[in-house]
CSV table of C-alpha atoms and ligand atoms in Angstrom, one decimal:
chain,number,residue,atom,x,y,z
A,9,UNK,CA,147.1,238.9,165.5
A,10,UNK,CA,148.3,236.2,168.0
A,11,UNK,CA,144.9,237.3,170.7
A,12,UNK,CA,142.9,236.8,167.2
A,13,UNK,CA,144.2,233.8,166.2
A,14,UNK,CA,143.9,232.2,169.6
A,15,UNK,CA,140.1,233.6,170.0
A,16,UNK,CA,139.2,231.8,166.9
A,17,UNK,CA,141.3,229.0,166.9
A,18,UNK,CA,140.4,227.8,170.9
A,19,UNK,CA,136.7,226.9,170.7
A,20,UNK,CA,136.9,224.6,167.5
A,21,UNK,CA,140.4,223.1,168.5
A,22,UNK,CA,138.7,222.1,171.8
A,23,UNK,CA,135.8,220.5,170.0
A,24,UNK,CA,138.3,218.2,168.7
A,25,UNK,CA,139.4,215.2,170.0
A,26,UNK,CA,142.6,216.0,171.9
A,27,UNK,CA,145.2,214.6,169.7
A,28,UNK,CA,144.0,215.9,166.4
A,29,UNK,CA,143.2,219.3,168.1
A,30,UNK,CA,147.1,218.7,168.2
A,31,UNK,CA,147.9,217.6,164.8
A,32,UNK,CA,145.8,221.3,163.9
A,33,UNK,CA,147.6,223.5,165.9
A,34,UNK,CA,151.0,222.7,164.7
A,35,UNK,CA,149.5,223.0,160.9
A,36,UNK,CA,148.4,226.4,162.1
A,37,UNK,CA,151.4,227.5,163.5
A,38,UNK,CA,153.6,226.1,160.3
A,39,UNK,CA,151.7,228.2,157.9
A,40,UNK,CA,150.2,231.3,160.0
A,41,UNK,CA,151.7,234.8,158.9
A,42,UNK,CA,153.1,235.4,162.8
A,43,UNK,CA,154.3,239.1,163.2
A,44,UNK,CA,157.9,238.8,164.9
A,45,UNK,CA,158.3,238.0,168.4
A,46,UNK,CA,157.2,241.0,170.6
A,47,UNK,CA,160.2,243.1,172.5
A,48,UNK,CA,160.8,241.8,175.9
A,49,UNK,CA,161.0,244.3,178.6
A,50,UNK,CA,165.0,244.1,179.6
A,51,UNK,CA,164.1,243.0,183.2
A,52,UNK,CA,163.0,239.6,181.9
A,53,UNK,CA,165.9,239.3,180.3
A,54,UNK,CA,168.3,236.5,182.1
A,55,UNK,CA,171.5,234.5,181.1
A,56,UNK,CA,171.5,231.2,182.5
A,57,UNK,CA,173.7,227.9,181.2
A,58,UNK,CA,175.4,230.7,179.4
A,59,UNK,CA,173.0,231.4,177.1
A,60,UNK,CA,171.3,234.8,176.8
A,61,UNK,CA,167.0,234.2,177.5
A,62,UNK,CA,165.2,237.3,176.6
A,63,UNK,CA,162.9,236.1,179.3
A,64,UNK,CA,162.3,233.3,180.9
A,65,UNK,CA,159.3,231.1,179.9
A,66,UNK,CA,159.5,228.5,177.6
A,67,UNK,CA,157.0,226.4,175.6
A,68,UNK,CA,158.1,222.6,177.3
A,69,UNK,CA,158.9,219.2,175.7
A,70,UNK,CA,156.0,217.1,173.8
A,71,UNK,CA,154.2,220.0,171.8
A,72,UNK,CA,156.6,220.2,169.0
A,73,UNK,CA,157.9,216.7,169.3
A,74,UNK,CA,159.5,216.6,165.9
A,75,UNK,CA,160.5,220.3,165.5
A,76,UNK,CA,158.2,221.3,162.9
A,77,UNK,CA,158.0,224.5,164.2
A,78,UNK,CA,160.4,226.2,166.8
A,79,UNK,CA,160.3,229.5,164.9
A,80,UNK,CA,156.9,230.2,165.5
A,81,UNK,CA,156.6,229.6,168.9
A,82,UNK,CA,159.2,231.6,169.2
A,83,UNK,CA,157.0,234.7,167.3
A,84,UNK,CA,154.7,233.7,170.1
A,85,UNK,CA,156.5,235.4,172.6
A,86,UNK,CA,158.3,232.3,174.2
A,87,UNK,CA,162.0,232.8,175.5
A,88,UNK,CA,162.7,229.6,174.8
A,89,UNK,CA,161.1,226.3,172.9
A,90,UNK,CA,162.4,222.9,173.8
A,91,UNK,CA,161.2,220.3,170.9
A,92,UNK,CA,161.3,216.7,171.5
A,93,UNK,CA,161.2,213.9,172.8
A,94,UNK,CA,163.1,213.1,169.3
A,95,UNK,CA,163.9,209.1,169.4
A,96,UNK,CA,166.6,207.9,167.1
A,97,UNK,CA,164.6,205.8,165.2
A,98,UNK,CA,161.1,206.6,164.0
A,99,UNK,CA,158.4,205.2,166.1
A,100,UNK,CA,154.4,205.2,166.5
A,101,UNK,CA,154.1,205.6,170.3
A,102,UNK,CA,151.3,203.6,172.2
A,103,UNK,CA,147.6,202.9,170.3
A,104,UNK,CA,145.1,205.8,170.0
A,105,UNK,CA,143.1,207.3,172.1
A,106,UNK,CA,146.5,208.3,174.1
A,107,UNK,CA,145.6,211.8,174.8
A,108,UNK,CA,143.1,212.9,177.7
A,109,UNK,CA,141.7,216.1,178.9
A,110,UNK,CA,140.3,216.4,182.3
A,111,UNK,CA,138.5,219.3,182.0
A,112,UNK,CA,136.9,220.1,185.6
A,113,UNK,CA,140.8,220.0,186.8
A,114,UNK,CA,142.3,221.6,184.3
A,115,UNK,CA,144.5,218.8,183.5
A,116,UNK,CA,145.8,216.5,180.9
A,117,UNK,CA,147.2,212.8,180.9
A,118,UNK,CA,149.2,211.4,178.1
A,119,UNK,CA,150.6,208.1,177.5
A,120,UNK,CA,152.0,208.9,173.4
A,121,UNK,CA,154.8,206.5,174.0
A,122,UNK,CA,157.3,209.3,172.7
A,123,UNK,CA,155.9,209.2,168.9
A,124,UNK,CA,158.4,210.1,167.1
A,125,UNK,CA,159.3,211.1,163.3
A,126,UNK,CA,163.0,210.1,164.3
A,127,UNK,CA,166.3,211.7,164.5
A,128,UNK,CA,166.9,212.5,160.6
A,129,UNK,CA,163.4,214.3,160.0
A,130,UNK,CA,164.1,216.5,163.0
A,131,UNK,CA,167.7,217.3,162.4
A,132,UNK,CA,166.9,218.4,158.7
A,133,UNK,CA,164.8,220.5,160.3
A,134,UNK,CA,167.0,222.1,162.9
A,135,UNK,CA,169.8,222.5,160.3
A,136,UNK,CA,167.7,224.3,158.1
A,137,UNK,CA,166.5,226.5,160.9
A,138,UNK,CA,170.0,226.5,162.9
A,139,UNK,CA,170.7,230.5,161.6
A,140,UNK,CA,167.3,231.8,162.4
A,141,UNK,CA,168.3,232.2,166.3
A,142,UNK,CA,166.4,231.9,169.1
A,143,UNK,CA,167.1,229.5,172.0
A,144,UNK,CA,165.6,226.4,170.8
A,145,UNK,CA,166.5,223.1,173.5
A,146,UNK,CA,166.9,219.5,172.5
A,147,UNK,CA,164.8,217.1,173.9
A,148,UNK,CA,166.1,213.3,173.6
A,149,UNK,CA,165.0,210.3,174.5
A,150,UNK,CA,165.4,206.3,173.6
A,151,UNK,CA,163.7,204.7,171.6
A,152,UNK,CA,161.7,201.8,173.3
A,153,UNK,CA,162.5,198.7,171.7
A,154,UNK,CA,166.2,199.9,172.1
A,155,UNK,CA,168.7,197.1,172.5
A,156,UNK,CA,171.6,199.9,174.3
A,157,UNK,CA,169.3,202.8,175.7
A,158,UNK,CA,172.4,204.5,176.9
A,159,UNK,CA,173.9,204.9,173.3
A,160,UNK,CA,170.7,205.8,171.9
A,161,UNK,CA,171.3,209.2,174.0
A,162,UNK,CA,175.4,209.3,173.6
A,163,UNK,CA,173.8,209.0,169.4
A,164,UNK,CA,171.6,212.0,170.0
A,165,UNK,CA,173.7,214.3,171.7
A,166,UNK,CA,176.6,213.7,169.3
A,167,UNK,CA,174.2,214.3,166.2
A,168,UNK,CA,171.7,217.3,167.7
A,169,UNK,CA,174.9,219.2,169.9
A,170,UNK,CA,175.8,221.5,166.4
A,171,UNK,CA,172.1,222.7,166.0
A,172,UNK,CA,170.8,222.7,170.1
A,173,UNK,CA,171.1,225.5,172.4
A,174,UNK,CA,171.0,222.8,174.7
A,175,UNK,CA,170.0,219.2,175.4
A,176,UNK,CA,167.6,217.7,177.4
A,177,UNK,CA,168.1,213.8,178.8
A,178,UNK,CA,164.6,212.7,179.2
A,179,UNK,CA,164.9,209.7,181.8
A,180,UNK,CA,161.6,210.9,183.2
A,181,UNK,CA,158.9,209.7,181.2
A,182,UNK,CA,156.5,207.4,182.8
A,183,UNK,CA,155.1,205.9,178.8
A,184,UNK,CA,158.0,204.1,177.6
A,185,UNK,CA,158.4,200.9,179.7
A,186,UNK,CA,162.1,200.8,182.1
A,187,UNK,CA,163.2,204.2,180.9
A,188,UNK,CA,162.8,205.7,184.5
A,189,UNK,CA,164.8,203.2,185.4
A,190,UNK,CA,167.6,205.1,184.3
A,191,UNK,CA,167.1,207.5,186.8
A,192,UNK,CA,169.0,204.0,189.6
A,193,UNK,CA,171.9,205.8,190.5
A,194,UNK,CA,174.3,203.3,189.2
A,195,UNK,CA,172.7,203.0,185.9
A,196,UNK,CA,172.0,207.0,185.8
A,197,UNK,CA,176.1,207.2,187.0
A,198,UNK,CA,177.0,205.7,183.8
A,199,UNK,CA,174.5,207.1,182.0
A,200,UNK,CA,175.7,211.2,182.3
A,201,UNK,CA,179.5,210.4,182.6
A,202,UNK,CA,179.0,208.7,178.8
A,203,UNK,CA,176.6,212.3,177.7
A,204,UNK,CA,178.7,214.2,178.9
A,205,UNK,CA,182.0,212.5,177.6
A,206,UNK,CA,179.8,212.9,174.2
A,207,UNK,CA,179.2,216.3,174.6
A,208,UNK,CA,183.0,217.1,175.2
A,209,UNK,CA,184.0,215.0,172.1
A,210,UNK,CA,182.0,217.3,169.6
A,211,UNK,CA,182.4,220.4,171.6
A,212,UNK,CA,185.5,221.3,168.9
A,213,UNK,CA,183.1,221.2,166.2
A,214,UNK,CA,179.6,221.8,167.7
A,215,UNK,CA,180.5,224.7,170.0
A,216,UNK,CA,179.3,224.1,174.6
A,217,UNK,CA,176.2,222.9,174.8
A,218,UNK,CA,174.7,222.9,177.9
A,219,UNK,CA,173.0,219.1,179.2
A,220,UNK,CA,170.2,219.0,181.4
A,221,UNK,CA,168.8,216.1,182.7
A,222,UNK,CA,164.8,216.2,183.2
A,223,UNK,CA,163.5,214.2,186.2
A,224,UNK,CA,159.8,212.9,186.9
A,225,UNK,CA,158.0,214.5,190.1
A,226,UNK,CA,157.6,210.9,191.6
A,227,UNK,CA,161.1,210.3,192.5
A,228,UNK,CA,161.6,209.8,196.6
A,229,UNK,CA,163.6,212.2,198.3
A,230,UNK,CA,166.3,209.3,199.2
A,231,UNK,CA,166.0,209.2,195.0
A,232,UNK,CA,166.6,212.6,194.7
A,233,UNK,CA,169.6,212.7,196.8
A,234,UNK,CA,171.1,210.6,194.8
A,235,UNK,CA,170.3,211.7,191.3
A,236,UNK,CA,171.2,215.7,192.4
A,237,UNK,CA,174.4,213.9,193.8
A,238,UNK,CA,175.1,212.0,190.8
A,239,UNK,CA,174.1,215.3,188.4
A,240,UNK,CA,176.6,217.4,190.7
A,241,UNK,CA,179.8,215.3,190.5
A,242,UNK,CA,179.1,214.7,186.9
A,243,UNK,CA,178.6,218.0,186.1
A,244,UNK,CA,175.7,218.6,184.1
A,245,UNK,CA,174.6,222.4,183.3
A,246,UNK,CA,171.5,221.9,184.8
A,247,UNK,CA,167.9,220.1,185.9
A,248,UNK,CA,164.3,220.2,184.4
A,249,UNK,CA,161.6,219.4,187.5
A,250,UNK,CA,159.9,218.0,186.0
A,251,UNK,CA,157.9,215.6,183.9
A,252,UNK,CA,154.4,214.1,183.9
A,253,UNK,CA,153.4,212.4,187.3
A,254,UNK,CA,151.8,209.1,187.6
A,255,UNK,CA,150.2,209.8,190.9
A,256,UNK,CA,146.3,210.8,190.8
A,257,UNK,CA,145.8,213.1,193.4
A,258,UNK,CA,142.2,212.1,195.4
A,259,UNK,CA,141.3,216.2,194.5
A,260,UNK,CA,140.6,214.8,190.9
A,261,UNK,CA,137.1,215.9,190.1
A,262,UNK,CA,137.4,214.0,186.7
A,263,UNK,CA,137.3,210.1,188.7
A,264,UNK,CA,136.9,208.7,185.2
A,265,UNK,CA,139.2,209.8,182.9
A,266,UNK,CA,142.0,209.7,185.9
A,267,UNK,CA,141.9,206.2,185.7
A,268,UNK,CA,143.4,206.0,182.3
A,269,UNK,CA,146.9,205.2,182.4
A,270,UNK,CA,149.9,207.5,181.5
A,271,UNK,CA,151.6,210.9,183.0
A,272,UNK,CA,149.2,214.0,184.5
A,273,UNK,CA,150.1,217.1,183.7
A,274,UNK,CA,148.2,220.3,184.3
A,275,UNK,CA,147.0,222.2,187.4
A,276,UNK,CA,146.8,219.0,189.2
A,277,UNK,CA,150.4,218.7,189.0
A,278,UNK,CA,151.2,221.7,190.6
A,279,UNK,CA,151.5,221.6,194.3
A,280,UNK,CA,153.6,217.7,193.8
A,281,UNK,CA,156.1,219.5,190.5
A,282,UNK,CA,156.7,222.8,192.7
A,283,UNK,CA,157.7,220.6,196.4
A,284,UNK,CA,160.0,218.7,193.9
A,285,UNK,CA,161.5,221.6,192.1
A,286,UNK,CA,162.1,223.0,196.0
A,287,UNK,CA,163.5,220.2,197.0
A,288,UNK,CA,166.0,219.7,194.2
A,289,UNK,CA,166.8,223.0,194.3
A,290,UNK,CA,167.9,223.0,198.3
A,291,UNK,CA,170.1,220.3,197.1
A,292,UNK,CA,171.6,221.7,194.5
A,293,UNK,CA,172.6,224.5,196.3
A,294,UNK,CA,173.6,226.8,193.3
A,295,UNK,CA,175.7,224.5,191.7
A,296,UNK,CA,173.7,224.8,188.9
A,297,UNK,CA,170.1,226.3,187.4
A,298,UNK,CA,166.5,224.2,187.3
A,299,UNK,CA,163.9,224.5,184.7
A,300,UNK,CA,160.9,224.7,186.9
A,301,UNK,CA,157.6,222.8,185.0
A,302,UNK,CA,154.6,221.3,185.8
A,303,UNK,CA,151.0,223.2,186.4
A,304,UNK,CA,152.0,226.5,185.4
A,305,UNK,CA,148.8,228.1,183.9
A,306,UNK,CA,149.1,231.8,185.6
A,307,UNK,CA,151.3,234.6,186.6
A,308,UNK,CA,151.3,234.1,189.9
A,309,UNK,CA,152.3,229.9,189.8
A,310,UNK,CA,155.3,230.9,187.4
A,311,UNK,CA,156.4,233.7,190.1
A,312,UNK,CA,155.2,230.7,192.7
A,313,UNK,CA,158.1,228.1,190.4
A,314,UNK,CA,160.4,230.9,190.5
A,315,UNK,CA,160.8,231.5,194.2
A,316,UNK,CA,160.2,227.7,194.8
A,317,UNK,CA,164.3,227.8,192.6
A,318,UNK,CA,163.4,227.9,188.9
A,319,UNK,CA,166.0,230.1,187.1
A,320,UNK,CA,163.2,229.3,184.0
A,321,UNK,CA,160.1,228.2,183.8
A,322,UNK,CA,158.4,226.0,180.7
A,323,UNK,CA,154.5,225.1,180.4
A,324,UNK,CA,152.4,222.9,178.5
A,325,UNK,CA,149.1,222.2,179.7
A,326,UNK,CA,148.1,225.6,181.1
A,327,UNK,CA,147.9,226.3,177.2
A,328,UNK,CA,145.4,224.0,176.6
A,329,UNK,CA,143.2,225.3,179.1
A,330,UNK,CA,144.2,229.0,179.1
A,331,UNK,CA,145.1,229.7,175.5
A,332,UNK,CA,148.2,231.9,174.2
A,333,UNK,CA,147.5,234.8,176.0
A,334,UNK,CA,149.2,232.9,179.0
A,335,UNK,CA,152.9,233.9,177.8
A,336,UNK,CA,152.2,237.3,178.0
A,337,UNK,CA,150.2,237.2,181.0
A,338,UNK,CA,153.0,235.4,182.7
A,339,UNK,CA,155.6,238.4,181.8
A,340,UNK,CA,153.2,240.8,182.6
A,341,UNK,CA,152.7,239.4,186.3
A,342,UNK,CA,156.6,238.6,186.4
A,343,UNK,CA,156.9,242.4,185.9
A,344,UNK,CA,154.5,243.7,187.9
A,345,UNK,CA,156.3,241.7,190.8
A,346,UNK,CA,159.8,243.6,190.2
A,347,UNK,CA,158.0,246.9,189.8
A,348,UNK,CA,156.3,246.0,193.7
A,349,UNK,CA,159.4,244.8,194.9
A,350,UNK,CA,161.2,247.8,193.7
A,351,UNK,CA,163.8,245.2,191.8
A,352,UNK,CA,165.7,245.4,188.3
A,353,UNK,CA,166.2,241.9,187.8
A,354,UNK,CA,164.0,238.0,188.2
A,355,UNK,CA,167.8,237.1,190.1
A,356,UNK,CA,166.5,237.8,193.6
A,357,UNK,CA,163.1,236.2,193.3
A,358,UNK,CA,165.0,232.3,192.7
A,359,UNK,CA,164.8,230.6,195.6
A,360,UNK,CA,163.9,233.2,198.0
A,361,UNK,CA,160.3,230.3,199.1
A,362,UNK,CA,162.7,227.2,198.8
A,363,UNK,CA,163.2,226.4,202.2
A,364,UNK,CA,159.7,227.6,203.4
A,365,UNK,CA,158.0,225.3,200.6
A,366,UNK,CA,160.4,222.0,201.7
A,367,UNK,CA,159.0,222.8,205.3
A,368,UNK,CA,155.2,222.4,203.8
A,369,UNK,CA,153.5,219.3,204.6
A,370,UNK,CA,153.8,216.7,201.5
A,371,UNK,CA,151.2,217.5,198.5
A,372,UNK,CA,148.8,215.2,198.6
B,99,FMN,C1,150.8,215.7,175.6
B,99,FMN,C2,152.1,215.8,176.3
B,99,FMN,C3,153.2,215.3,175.7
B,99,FMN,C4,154.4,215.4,176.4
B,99,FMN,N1,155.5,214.9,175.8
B,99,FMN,C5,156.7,215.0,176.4
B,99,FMN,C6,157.9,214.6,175.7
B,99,FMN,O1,157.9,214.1,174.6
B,99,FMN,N2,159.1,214.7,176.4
B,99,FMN,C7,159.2,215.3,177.7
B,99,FMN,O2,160.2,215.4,178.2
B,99,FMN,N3,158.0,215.7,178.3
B,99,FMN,C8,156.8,215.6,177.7
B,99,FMN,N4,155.7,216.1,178.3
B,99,FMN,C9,155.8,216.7,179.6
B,99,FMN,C10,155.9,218.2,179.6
B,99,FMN,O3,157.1,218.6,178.9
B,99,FMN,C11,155.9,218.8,181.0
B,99,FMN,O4,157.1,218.4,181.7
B,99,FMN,C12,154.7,218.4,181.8
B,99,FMN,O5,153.6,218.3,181.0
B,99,FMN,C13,154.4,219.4,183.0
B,99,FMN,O6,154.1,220.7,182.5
B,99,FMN,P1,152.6,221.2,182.3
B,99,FMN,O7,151.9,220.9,183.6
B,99,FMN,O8,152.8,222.7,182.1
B,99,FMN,O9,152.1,220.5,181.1
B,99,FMN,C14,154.5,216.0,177.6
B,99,FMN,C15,153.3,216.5,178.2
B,99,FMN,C16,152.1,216.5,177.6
B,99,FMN,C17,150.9,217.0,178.2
């Protein structure tokens, strides 16, 4: 049903123009009949941030921004769906065309602006949904004309904690002026001690929820020391590595469309999102578990995130370009490389290529 769906829906959703090829898929996926979710295989199966993943790839921020429809991408096979970026206040994001395919590359660029129905829409939504189960993440993110950015998020986390499996702090993307800003350590200090004080003040009511923080894959290392640093002592459950990139990597085949402004995303960002995730994980040193996102489109680059330290991995792009039958192609290769290792569990594989990847010359 899904492989028929996807076969016909792919070659008229790419005649589109990329946004409303959007727009289409999430009408599809809010009124197709979906089968339930396939049975995962048990060795895909992983608890991390206490939460039980019945395996571990996840649909990432930006395609259901507004959480129209978590449910079916989880009948899609996904372990996990975070929605968002969800801004307090409704907002239209930057002026079309925002949305770019660079099809020779296999890549995207985006500068929406974190368009955005608002807080209330998606939370009617979420507490409708909240006993369908699932693990269904939080994305948040301030809005950008935003007098207090900071309690824009403290807002979020106190209103979403009830119905998220988690929340995301999106500091990372590169479309809303200043907001990576927040990622200055004395500003991004601030920042998580006042989330996580939030979290801890509905935690009676709203039950743990984990808080991640997602970072972009243009920080510098010093950066990085101090954002893993400041993430450590204030004890958030975890890191996503990571968003969009503004670089343009001189491989581009697509010279024209790179030069429109926003965040790449896609195969291009793979090499730069997987030294990144390897880097912050060598930091981290097991304190706590990455997301691992950025160029996935293939079993053998979500294996490649995992042993670079992803615990879970999330992609976006790769099913623009590669269609639905990615998700089960990645668990397929994911379990083919336990049955060749002779291994019951994804546990051993995190990791294991961190320090060989940080010893790599830098991306270009
Ligand atoms: C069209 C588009 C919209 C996105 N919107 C968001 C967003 O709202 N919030 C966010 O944290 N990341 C957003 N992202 C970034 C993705 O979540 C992901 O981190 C990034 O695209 C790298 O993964 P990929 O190469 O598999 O696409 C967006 C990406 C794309 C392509």
């Amino acid at each position: 049903m899904i492989g028929l769906l996807d076969r016909l829906a792919r070659p008229f959703l790419r005649a589109l123009d990329p946004e409303d090829a959007h727009g289409v898929a999430i009408k599809m996926l809010k009124f197709a009949p979906l089968p339930p979710a396939p049975r995962d295989d048990k060795r895909l199966a992983l608890r991390v941030f206490g939460l039980n993943f019945p395996n571990p790839v996840g649909i990432a921020a930006g395609f259901d921004k507004n959480a129209e429809v978590p449910d079916a991408l989880l009948r899609l096979g996904f372990g996990f769906v975070e929605v968002g970026t969800i801004t307090p206040l409704p907002q239209p994001g930057n002026p079309r065309p925002r949305l770019f395919r660079l099809d020779a590359d296999h890549g995207v660029i985006n500068r929406l602006g974190f368009n955005s129905q608002g807080a209330d829409a998606a939370l009617k939504r979420l507490v409708a949904r909240a006993a369908a189960g699932g693990i269904v993440g939080i994305n948040v993110g301030a809005n950008k004309d935003s007098a207090d950015r900071v309690a824009d998020y403290v807002q979020l986390i106190e209103r979403f904690a009830a119905v998220a499996s988690y929340v995301t702090v999106n500091i990372s993307s590169p479309n809303t002026p200043g907001l990576r800003n927040l990622q200055q350590a004395s500003v991004l200090d601030d920042l998580l001690a006042r989330v996580v004080d939030a979290r801890e003040r509905v935690a009676p009511n709203a039950g743990p929820t984990p808080v991640l923080l997602k970072i972009a894959p243009d920080l510098s290392l010093s950066d990085l020391d101090d954002v893993v640093g400041i993430a450590r002592s204030r004890r958030v459950d975890g890191m996503i590595v990571g968003n969009t990139t503004v670089a343009r990597p001189p491989s581009l085949l697509e010279t024209e469309i790179a030069k429109e402004a926003g965040g790449l995303s896609g195969r291009p960002l793979f090499p730069l999102a997987n030294r990144m995730l390897a880097e912050t994980y060598v930091r981290v040193e097991d304190v706590f578990p990455l997301i691992g996102a950025g160029g996935i489109d293939s079993g053998a680059t979500a294996l490649a995130k995992i042993r670079a330290g992803a615990s879970l991995v999330q992609v976006y792009s790769g099913l623009v370009f590669s269609g639905l039958g990615l998700i089960a192609a990645i668990k397929n290769a994911l379990l083919e490389a336990l049955g060749d290792d002779g291994q019951d569990s994804l546990k051993e594989f995190i990791g294991a290529d961190a320090a060989a990847v940080t010893a790599e010359p830098w991306p270009k």
